[in-house]
CSV table of C-alpha atoms in Angstrom, one decimal:
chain,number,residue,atom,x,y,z
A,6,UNK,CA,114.5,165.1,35.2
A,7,UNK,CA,112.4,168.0,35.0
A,8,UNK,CA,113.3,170.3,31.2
A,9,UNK,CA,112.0,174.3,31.2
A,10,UNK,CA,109.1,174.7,28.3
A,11,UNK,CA,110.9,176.2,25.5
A,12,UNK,CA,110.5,180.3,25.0
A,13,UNK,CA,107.6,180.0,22.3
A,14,UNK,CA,105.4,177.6,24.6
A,15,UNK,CA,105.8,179.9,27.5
A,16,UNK,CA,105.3,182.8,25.1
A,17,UNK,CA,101.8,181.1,24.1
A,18,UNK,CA,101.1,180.1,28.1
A,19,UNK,CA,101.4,183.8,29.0
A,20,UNK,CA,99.1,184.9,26.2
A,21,UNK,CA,96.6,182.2,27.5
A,22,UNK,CA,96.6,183.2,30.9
A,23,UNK,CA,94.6,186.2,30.1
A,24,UNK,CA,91.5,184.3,28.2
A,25,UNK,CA,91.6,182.4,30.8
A,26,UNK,CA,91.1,183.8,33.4
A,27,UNK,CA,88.4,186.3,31.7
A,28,UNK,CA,86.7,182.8,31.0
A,29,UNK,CA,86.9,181.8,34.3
A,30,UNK,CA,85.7,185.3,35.5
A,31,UNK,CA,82.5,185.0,33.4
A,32,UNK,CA,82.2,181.7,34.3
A,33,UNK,CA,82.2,183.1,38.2
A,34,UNK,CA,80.4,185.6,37.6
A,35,UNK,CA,77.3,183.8,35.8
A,36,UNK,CA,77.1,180.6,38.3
A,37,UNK,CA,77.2,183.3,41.5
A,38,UNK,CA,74.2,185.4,40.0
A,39,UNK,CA,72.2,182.1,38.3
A,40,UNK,CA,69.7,182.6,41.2
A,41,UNK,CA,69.7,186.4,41.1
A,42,UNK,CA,69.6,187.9,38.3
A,43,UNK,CA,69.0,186.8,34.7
A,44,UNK,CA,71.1,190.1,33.0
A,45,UNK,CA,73.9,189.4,35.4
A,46,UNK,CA,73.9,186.0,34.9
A,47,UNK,CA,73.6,186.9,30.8
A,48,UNK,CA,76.4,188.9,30.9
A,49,UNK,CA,78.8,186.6,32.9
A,50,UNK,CA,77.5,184.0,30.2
A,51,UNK,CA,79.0,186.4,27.5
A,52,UNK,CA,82.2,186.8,28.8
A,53,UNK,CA,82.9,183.6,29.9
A,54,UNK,CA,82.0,182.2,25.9
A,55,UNK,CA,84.2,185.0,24.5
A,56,UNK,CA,86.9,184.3,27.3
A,57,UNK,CA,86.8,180.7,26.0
A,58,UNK,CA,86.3,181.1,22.1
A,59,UNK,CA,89.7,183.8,22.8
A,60,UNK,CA,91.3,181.3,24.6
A,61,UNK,CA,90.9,178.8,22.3
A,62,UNK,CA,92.0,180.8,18.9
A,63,UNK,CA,95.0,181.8,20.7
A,64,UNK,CA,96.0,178.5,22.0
A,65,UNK,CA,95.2,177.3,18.1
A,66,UNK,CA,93.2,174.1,19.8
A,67,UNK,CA,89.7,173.9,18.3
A,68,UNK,CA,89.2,170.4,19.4
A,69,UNK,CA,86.3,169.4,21.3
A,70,UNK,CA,85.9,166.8,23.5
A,71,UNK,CA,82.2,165.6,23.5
A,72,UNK,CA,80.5,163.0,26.0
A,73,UNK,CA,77.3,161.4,24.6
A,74,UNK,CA,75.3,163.3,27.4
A,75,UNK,CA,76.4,166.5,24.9
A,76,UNK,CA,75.9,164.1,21.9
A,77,UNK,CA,72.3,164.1,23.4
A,78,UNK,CA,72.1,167.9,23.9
A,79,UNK,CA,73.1,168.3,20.4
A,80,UNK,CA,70.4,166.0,18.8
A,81,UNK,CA,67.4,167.9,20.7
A,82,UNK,CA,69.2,171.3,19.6
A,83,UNK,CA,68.8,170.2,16.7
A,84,UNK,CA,65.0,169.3,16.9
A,85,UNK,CA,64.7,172.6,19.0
A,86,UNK,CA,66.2,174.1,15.5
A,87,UNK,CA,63.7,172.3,13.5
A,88,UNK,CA,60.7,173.0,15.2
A,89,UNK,CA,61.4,176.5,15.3
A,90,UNK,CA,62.0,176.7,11.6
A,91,UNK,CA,58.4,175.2,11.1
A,92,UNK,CA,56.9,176.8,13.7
A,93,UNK,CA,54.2,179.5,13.6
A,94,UNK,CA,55.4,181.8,15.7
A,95,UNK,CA,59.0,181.7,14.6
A,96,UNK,CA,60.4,184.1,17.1
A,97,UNK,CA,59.0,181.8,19.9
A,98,UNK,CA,61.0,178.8,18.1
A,99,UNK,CA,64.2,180.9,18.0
A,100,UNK,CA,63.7,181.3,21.6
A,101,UNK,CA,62.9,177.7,22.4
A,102,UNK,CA,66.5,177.0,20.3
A,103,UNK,CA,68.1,179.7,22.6
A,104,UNK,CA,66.9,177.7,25.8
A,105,UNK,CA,68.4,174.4,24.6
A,106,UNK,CA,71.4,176.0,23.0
A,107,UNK,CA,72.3,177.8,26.6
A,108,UNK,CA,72.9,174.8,28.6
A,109,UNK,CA,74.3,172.9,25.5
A,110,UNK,CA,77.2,175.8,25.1
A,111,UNK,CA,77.9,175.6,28.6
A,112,UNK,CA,77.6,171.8,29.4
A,113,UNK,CA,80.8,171.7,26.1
A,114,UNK,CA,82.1,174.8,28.1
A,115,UNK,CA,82.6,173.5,31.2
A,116,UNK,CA,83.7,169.7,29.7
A,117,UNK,CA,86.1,170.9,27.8
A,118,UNK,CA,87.9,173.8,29.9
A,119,UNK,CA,86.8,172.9,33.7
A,120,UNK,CA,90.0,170.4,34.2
A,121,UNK,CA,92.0,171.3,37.0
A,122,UNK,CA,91.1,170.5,40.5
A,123,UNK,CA,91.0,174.3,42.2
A,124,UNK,CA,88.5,175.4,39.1
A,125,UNK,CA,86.5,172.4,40.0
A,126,UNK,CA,86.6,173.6,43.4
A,127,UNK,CA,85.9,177.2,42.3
A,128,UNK,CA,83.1,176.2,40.5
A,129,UNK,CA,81.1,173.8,43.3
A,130,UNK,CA,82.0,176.7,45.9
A,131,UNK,CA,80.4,179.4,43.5
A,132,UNK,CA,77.0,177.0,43.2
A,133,UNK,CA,76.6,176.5,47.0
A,134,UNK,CA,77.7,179.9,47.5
A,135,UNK,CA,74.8,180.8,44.9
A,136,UNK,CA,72.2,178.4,46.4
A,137,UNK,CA,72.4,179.5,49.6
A,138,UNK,CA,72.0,183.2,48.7
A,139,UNK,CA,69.0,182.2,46.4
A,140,UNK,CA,67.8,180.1,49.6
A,141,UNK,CA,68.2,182.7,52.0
A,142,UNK,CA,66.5,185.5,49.8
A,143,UNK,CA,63.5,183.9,48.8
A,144,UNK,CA,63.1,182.7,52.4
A,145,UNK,CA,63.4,186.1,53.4
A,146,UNK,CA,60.8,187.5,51.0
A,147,UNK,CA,58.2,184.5,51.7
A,148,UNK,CA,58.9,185.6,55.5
A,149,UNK,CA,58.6,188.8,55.2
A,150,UNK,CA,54.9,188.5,53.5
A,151,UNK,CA,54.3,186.3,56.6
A,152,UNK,CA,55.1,189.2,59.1
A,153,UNK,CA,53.8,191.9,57.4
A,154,UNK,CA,50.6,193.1,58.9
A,155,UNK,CA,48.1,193.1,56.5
A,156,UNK,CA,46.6,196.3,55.5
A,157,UNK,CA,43.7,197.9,57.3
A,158,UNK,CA,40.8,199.0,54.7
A,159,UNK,CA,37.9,201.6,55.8
């Protein structure tokens, strides 16, 4: 016997829908341009955190799920952090923290919201989609260096 939700849970379903689908428009946007361009991929990065940190205030479920592959991330963050607080070139550091923190964010991203089959789907099509755009265009600028006649000096 199947029961309807009652009117406050589909209420707080509707409300989600919107995060959600911003998150998974970010989440698009950055794993189509990861080969192409690193302020495009930035910015779908962006949106797809604030998609997901909206998401989950609204929903009220700050619980996250952690696999000791992100327990793992989370101890060399935490190096990362450490180094860079005794390191001599501090802004280096804070950078070196921002290139372990990246992945990390998106590894407890993707763990913790990436459940359903079709965004699965979404998400493998969107990397091969990627790949194969990042293939073809550095094969096409290698090739085209090939071709090119080189040029005749007097």
């Amino acid at each position: 016997m199947v029961t309807e939700a009652p009117a406050s849970d589909r209420k707080t379903r509707s409300r989600v829908s919107y995060p959600d689908m911003v998150f998974t428009l970010g989440l698009g946007m950055m794993i189509l341009f990861l080969p192409l361009s690193e302020t495009l991929k930035n910015v779908g990065y962006a949106v797809a955190l604030v998609g997901w940190i909206v998401k989950r205030g609204v929903k009220r479920d700050f619980s996250i799920r952690m696999t000791s592959f992100g327990v793992a991330l989370c101890l060399y963050l935490l190096t990362s952090l450490l180094s860079a607080a005794f390191a001599v070139d501090q802004r280096e550091g804070l950078r070196g923290a921002w290139d372990v923190f990246f992945p990390l964010s998106l590894f407890v991203i993707i763990v913790n919201d990436v459940e359903t089959l079709p965004k699965i789907r979404l998400c493998l099509r969107l990397f091969i989609i990627s790949t194969a755009i990042g293939v073809a265009w550095g094969l096409f600028d290698n090739l085209d260096k090939i071709w090119r006649p080189l040029p005749a000096y007097p």
